[in-house]
Tab-separated table of N, CA and C in Angstrom:
chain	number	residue	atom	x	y	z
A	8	UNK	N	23.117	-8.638	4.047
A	8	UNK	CA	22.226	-7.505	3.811
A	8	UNK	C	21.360	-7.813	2.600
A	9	UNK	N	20.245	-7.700	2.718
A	9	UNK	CA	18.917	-8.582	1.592
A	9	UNK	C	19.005	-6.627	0.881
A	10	UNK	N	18.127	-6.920	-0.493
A	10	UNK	CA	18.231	-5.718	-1.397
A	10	UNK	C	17.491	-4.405	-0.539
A	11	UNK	N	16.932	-4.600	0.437
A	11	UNK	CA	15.859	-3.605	0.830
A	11	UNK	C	16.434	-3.125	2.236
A	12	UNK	N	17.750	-3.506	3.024
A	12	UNK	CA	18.236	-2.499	3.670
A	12	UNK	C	19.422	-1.581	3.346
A	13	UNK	N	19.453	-0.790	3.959
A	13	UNK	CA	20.027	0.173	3.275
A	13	UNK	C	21.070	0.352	4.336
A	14	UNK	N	21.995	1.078	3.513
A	14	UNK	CA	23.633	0.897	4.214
A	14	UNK	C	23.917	2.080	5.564
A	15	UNK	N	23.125	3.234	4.774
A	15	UNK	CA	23.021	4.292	5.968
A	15	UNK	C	21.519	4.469	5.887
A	16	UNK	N	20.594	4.130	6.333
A	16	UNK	CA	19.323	4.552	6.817
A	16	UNK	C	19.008	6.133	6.696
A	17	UNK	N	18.274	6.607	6.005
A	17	UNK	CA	17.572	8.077	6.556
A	17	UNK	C	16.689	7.790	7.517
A	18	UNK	N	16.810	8.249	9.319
A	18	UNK	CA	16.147	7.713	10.207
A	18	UNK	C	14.176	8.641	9.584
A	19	UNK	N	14.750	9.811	9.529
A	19	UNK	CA	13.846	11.045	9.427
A	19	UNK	C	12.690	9.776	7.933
A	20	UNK	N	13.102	9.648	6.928
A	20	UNK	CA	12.359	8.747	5.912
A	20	UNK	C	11.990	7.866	6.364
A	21	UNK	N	12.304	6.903	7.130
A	21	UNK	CA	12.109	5.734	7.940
A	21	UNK	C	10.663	6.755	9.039
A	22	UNK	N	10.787	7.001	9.095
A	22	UNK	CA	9.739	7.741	10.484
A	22	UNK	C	8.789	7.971	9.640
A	23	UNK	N	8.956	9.232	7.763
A	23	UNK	CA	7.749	9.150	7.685
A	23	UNK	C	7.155	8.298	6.891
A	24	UNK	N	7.664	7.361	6.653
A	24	UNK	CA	7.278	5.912	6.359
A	24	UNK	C	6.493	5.225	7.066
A	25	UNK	N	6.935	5.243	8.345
A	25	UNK	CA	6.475	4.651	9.572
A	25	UNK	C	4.787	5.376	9.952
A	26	UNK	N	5.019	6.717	9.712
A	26	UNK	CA	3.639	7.390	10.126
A	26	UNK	C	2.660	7.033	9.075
A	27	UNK	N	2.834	6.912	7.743
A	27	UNK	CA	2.170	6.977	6.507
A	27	UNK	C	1.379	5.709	6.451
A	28	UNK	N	2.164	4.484	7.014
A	28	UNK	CA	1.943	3.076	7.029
A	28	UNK	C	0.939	2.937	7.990
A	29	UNK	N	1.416	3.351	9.172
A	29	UNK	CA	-0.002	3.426	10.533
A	29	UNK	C	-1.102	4.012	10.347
A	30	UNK	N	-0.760	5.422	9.748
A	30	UNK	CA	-2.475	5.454	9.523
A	30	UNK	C	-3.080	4.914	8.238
A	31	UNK	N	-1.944	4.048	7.475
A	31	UNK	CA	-3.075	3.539	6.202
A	31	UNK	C	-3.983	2.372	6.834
A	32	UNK	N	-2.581	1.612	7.645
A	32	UNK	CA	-3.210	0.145	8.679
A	32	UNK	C	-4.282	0.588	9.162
A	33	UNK	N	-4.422	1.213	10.022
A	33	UNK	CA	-5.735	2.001	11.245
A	33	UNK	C	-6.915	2.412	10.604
A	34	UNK	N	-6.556	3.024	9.301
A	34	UNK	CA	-8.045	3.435	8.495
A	34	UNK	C	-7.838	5.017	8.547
A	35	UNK	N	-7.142	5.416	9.520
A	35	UNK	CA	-6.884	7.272	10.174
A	35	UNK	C	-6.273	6.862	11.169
A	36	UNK	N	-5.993	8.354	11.603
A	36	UNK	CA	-4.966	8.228	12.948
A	36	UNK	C	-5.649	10.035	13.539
A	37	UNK	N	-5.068	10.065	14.830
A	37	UNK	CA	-5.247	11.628	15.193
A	37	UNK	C	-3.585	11.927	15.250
A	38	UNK	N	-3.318	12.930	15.941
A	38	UNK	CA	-2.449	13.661	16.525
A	38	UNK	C	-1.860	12.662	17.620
A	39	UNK	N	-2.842	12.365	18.745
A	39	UNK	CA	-2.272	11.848	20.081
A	39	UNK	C	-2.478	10.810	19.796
A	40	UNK	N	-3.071	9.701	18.751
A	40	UNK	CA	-2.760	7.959	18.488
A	40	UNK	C	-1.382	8.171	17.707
A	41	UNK	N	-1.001	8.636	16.816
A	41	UNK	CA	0.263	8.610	16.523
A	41	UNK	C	1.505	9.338	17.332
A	42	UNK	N	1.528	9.817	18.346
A	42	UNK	CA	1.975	10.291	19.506
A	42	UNK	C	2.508	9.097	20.180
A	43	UNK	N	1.416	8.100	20.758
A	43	UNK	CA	1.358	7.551	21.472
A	43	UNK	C	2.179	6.107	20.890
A	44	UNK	N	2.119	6.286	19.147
A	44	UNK	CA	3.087	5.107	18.328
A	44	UNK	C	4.296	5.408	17.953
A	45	UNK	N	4.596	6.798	17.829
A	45	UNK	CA	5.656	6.907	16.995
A	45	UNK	C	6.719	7.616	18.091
A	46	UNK	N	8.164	6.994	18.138
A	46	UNK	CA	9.044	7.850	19.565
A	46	UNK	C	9.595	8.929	19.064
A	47	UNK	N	8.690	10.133	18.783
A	47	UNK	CA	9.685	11.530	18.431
A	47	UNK	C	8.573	12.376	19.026
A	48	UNK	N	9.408	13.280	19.277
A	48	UNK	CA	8.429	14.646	20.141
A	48	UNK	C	7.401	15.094	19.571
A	49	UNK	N	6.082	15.372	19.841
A	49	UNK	CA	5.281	15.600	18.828
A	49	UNK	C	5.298	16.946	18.288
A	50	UNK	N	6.436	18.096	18.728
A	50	UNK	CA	6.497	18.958	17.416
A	50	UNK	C	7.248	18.280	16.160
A	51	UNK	N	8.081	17.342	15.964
A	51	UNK	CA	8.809	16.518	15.093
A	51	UNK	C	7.600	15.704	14.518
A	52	UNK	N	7.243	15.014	15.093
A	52	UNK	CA	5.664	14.494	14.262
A	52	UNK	C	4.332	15.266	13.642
A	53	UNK	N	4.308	16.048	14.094
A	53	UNK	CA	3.732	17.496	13.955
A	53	UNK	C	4.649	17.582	12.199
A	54	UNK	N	5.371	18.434	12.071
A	54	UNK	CA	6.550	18.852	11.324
A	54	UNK	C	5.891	17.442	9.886
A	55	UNK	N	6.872	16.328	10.472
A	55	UNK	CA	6.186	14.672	9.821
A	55	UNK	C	5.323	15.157	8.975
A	56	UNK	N	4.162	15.166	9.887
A	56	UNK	CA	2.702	15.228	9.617
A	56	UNK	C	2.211	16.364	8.370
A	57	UNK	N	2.647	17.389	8.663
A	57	UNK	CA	2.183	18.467	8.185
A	57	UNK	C	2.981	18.350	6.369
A	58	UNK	N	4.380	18.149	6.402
A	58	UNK	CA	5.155	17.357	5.466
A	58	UNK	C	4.055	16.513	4.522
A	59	UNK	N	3.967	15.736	5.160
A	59	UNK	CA	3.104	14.510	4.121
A	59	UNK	C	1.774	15.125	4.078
A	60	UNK	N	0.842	15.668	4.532
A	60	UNK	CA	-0.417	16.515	4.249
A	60	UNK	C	0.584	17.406	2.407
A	61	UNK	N	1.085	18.225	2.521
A	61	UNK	CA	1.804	19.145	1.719
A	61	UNK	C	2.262	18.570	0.209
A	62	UNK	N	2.412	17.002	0.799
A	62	UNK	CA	2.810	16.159	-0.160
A	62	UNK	C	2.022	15.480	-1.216
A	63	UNK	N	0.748	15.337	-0.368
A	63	UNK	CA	-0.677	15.246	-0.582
A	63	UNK	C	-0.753	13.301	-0.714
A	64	UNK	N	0.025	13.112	0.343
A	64	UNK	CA	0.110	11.701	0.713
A	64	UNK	C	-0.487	11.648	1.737
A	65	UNK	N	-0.837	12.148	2.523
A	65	UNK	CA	-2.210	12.013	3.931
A	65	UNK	C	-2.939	13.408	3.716
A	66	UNK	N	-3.753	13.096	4.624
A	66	UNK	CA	-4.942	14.398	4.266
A	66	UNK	C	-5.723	14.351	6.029
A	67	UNK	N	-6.021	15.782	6.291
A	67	UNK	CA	-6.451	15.742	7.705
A	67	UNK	C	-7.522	16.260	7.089
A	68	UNK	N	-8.492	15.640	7.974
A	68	UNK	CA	-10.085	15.874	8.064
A	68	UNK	C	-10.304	15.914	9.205
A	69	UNK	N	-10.989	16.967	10.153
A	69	UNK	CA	-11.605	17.084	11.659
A	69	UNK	C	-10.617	16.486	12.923
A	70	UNK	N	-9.683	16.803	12.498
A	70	UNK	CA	-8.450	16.042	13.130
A	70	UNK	C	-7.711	14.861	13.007
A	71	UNK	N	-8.286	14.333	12.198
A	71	UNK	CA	-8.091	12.586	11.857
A	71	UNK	C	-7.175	12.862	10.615
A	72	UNK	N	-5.927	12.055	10.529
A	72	UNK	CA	-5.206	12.239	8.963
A	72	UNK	C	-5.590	10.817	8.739
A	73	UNK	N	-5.820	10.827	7.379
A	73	UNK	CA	-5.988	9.785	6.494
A	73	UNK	C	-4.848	9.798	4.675
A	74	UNK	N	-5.007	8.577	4.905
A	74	UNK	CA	-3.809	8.677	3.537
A	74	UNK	C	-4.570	9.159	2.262
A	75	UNK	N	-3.956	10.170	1.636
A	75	UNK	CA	-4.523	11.034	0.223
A	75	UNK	C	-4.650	10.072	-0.730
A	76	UNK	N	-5.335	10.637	-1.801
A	76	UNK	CA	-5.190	9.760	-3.215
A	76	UNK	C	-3.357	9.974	-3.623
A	77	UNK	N	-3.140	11.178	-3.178
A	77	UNK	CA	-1.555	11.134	-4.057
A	77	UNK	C	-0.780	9.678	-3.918
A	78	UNK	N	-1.286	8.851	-3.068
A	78	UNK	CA	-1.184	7.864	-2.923
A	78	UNK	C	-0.995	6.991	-3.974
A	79	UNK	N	-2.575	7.048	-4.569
A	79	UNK	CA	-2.688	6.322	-5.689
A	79	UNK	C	-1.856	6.844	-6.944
A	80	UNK	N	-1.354	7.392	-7.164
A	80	UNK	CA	-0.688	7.734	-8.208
A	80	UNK	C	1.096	7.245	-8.008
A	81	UNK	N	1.609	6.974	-7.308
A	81	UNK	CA	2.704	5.977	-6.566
A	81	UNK	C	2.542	4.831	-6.758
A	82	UNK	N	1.384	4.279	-6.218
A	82	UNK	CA	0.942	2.810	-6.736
A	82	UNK	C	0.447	2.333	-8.271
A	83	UNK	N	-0.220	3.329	-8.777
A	83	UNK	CA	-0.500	2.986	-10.354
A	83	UNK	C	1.169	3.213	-11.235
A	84	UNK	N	2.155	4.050	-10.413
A	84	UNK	CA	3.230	4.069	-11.123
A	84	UNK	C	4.119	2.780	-10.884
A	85	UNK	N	3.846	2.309	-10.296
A	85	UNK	CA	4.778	1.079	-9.834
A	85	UNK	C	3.995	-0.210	-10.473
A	86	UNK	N	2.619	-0.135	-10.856
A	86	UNK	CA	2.278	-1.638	-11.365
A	86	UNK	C	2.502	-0.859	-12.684
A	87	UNK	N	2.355	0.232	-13.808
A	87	UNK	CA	2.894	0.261	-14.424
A	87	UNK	C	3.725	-0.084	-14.836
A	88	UNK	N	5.193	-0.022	-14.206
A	88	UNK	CA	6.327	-0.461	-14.618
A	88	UNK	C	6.526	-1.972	-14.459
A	89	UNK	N	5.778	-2.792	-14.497
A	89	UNK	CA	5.548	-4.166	-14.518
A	89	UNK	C	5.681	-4.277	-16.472
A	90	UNK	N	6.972	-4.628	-16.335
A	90	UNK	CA	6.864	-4.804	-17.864
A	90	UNK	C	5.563	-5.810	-18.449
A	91	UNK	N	4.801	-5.135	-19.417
A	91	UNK	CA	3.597	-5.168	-20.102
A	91	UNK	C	2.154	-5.801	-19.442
A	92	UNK	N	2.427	-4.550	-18.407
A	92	UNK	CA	1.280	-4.779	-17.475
A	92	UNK	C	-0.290	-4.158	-17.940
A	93	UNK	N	-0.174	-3.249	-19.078
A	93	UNK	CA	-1.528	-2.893	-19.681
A	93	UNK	C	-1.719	-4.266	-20.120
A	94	UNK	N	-1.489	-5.238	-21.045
A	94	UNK	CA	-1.550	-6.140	-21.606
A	94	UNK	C	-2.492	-7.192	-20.949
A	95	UNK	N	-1.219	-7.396	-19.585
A	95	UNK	CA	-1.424	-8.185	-18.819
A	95	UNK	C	-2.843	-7.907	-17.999
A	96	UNK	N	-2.809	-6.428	-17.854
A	96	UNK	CA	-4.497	-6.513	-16.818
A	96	UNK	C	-5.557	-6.871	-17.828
A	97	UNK	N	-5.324	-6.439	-19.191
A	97	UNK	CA	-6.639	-7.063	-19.782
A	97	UNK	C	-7.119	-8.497	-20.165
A	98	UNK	N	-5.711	-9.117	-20.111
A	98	UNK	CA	-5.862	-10.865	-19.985
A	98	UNK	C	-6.241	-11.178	-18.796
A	99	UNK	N	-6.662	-10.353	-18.010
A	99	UNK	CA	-6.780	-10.752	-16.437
A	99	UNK	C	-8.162	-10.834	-16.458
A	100	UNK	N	-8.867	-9.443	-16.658
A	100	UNK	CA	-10.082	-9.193	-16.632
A	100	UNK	C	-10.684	-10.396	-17.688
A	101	UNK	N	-10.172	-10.647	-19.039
A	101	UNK	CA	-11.306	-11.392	-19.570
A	101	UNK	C	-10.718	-12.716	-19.451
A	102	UNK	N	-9.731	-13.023	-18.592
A	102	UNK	CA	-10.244	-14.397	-18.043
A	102	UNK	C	-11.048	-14.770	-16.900
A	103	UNK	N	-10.918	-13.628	-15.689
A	103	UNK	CA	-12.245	-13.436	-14.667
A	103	UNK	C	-13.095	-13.388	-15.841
A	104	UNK	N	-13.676	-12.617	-16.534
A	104	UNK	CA	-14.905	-12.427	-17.407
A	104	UNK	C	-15.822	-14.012	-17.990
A	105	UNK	N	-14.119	-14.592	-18.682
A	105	UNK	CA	-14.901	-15.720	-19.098
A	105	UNK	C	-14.849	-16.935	-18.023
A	106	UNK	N	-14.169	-16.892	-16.948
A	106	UNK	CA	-14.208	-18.498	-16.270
A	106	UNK	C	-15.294	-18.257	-14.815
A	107	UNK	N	-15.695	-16.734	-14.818
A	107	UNK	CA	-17.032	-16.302	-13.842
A	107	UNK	C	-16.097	-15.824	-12.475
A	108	UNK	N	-14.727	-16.109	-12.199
A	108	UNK	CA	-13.602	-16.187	-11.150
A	108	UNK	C	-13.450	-15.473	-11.001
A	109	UNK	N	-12.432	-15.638	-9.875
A	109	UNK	CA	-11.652	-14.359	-9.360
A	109	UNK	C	-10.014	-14.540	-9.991
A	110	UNK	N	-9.342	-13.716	-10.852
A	110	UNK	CA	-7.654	-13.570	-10.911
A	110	UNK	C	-7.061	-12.680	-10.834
A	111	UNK	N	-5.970	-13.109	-10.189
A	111	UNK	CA	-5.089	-12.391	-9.326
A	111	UNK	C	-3.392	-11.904	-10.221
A	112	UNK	N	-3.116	-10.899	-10.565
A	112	UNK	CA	-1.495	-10.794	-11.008
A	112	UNK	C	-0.951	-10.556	-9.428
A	113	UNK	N	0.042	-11.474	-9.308
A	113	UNK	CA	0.858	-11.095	-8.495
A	113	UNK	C	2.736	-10.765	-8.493
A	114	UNK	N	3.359	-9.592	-8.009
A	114	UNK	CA	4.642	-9.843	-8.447
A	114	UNK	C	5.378	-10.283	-6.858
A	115	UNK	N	6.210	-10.671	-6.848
A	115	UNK	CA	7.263	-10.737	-5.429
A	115	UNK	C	8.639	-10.200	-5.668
A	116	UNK	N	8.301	-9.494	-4.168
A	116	UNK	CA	9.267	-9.050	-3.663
A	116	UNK	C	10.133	-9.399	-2.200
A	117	UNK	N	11.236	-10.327	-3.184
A	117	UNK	CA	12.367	-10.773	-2.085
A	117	UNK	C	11.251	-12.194	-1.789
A	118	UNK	N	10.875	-12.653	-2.370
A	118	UNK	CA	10.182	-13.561	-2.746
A	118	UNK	C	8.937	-13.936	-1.824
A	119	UNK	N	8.134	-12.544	-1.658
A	119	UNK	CA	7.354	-12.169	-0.865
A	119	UNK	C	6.301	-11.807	-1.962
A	120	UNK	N	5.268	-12.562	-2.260
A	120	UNK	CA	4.346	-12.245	-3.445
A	120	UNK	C	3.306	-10.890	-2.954
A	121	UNK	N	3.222	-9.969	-4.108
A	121	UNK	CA	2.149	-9.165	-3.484
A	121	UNK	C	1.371	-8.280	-4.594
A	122	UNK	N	0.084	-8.391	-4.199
A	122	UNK	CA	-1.309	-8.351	-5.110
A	122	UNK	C	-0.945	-7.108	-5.824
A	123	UNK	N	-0.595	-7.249	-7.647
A	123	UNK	CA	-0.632	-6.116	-8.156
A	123	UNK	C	-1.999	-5.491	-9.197
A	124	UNK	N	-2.540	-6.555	-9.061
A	124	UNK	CA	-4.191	-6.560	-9.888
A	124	UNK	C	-4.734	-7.438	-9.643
A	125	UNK	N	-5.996	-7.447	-9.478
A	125	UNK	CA	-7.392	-8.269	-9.623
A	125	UNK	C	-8.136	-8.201	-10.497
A	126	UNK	N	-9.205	-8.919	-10.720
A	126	UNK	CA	-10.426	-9.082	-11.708
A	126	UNK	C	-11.368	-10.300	-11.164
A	127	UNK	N	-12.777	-9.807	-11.061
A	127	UNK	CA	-13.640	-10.982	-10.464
A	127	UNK	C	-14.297	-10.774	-11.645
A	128	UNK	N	-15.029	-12.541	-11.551
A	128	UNK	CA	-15.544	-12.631	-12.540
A	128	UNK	C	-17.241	-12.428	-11.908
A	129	UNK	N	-18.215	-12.916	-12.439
A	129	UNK	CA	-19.642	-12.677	-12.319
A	129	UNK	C	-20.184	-13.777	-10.989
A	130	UNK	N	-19.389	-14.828	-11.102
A	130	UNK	CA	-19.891	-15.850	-9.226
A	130	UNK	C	-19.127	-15.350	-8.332
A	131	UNK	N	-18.474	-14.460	-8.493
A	131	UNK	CA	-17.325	-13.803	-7.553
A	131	UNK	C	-18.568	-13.154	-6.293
A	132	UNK	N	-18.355	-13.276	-5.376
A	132	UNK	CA	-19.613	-12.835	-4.295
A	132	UNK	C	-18.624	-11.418	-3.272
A	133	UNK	N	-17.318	-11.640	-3.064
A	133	UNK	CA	-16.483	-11.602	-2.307
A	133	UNK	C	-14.972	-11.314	-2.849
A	134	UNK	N	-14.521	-10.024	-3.020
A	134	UNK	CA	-13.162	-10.135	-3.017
A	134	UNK	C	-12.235	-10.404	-1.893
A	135	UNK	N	-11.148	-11.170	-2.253
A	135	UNK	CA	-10.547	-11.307	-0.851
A	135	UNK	C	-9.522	-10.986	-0.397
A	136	UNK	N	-8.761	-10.244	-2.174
A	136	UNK	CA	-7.737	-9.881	-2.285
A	136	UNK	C	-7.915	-8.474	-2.348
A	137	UNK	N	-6.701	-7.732	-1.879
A	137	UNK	CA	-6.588	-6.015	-2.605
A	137	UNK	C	-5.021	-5.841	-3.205
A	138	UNK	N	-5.142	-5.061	-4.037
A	138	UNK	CA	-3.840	-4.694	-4.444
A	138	UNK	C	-2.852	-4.266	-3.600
A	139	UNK	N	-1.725	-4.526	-3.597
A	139	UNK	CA	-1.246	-4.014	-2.795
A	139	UNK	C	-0.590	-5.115	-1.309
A	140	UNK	N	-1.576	-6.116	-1.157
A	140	UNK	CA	-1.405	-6.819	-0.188
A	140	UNK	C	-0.691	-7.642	-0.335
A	141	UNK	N	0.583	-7.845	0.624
A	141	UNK	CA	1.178	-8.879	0.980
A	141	UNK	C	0.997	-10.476	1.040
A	142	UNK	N	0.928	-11.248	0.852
A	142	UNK	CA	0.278	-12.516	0.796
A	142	UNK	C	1.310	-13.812	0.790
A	143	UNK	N	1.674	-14.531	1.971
A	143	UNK	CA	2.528	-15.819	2.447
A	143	UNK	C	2.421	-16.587	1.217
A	144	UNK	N	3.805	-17.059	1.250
A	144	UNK	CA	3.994	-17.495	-0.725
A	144	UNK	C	3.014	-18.792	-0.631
A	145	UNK	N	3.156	-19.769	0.760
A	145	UNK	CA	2.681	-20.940	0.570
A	145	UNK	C	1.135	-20.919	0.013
A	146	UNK	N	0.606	-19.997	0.497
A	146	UNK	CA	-0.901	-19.558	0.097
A	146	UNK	C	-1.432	-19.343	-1.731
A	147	UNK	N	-0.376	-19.105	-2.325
A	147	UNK	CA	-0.551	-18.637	-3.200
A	147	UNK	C	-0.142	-20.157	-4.454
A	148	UNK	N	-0.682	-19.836	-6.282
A	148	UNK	CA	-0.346	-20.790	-7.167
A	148	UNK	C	0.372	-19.894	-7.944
A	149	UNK	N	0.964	-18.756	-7.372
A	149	UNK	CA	1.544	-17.704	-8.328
A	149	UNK	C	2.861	-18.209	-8.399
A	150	UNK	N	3.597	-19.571	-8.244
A	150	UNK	CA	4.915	-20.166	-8.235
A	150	UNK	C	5.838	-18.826	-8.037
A	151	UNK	N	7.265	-19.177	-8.842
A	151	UNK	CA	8.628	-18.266	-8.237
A	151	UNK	C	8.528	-17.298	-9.775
């Protein structure tokens, strides 16, 4: 058992995990595309749904849910706790600043590296990275 399964599962957390993740992937979701992904009755997804709207982790617009900013405040709490990660983003930025580049902090998890800040520098045309993203270790010079 690796650190990230869990001994008794909450199926119900697992689900709205599952919904939260699909429509971040997709860009939005409706009612009947997540229907059509997720196997629970759609008053139970419904229920889901309405849950995480409340939570202010998705947000429905014209029928379409999309993931909220409350979002972002989950994610700025977690690169926070990157011991001396204020520090660290500003050595980031003014080395993009001075070498014109793009740099990347990355941390891993389960030795799965994944984008916790960026900084482009001024030839930067193109980011290619986002926070947040997963990224195959071989790809990366962020060693162990």
């Amino acid at each position: 058992m690796t650190s990230a399964e869990a001994a008794n599962p909450v199926r119900t957390t697992q689900t709205s995990v599952e919904i939260l993740r699909y429509v971040a992937d997709s860009g939005g979701a409706t009612l009947m595309e997540l229907n059509d992904r997720v196997s629970i009755s759609k008053g139970a997804l419904y229920n889901h749904l309405s849950t995480l709207v409340e939570l202010e982790l998705l947000e429905r617009i014209d029928g379409t849910y999309r993931v909220d900013l409350g979002v972002l405040a989950l994610g700025e709490q977690a690169r926070m706790a990157i011991p001396g990660f204020t520090e660290i983003r500003g050595t980031l930025r003014n080395l993009a600043m001075t070498s014109g580049e793009f740099a990347t902090l990355v941390k891993t998890r389960d030795r799965t590296p994944i984008v916790a800040e960026t900084a482009a520098g001024e030839m930067v045309e193109r980011h290619w990275l986002s926070v947040g993203q997963e990224l195959p270790f071989a790809t990366t010079a962020a060693g162990t």
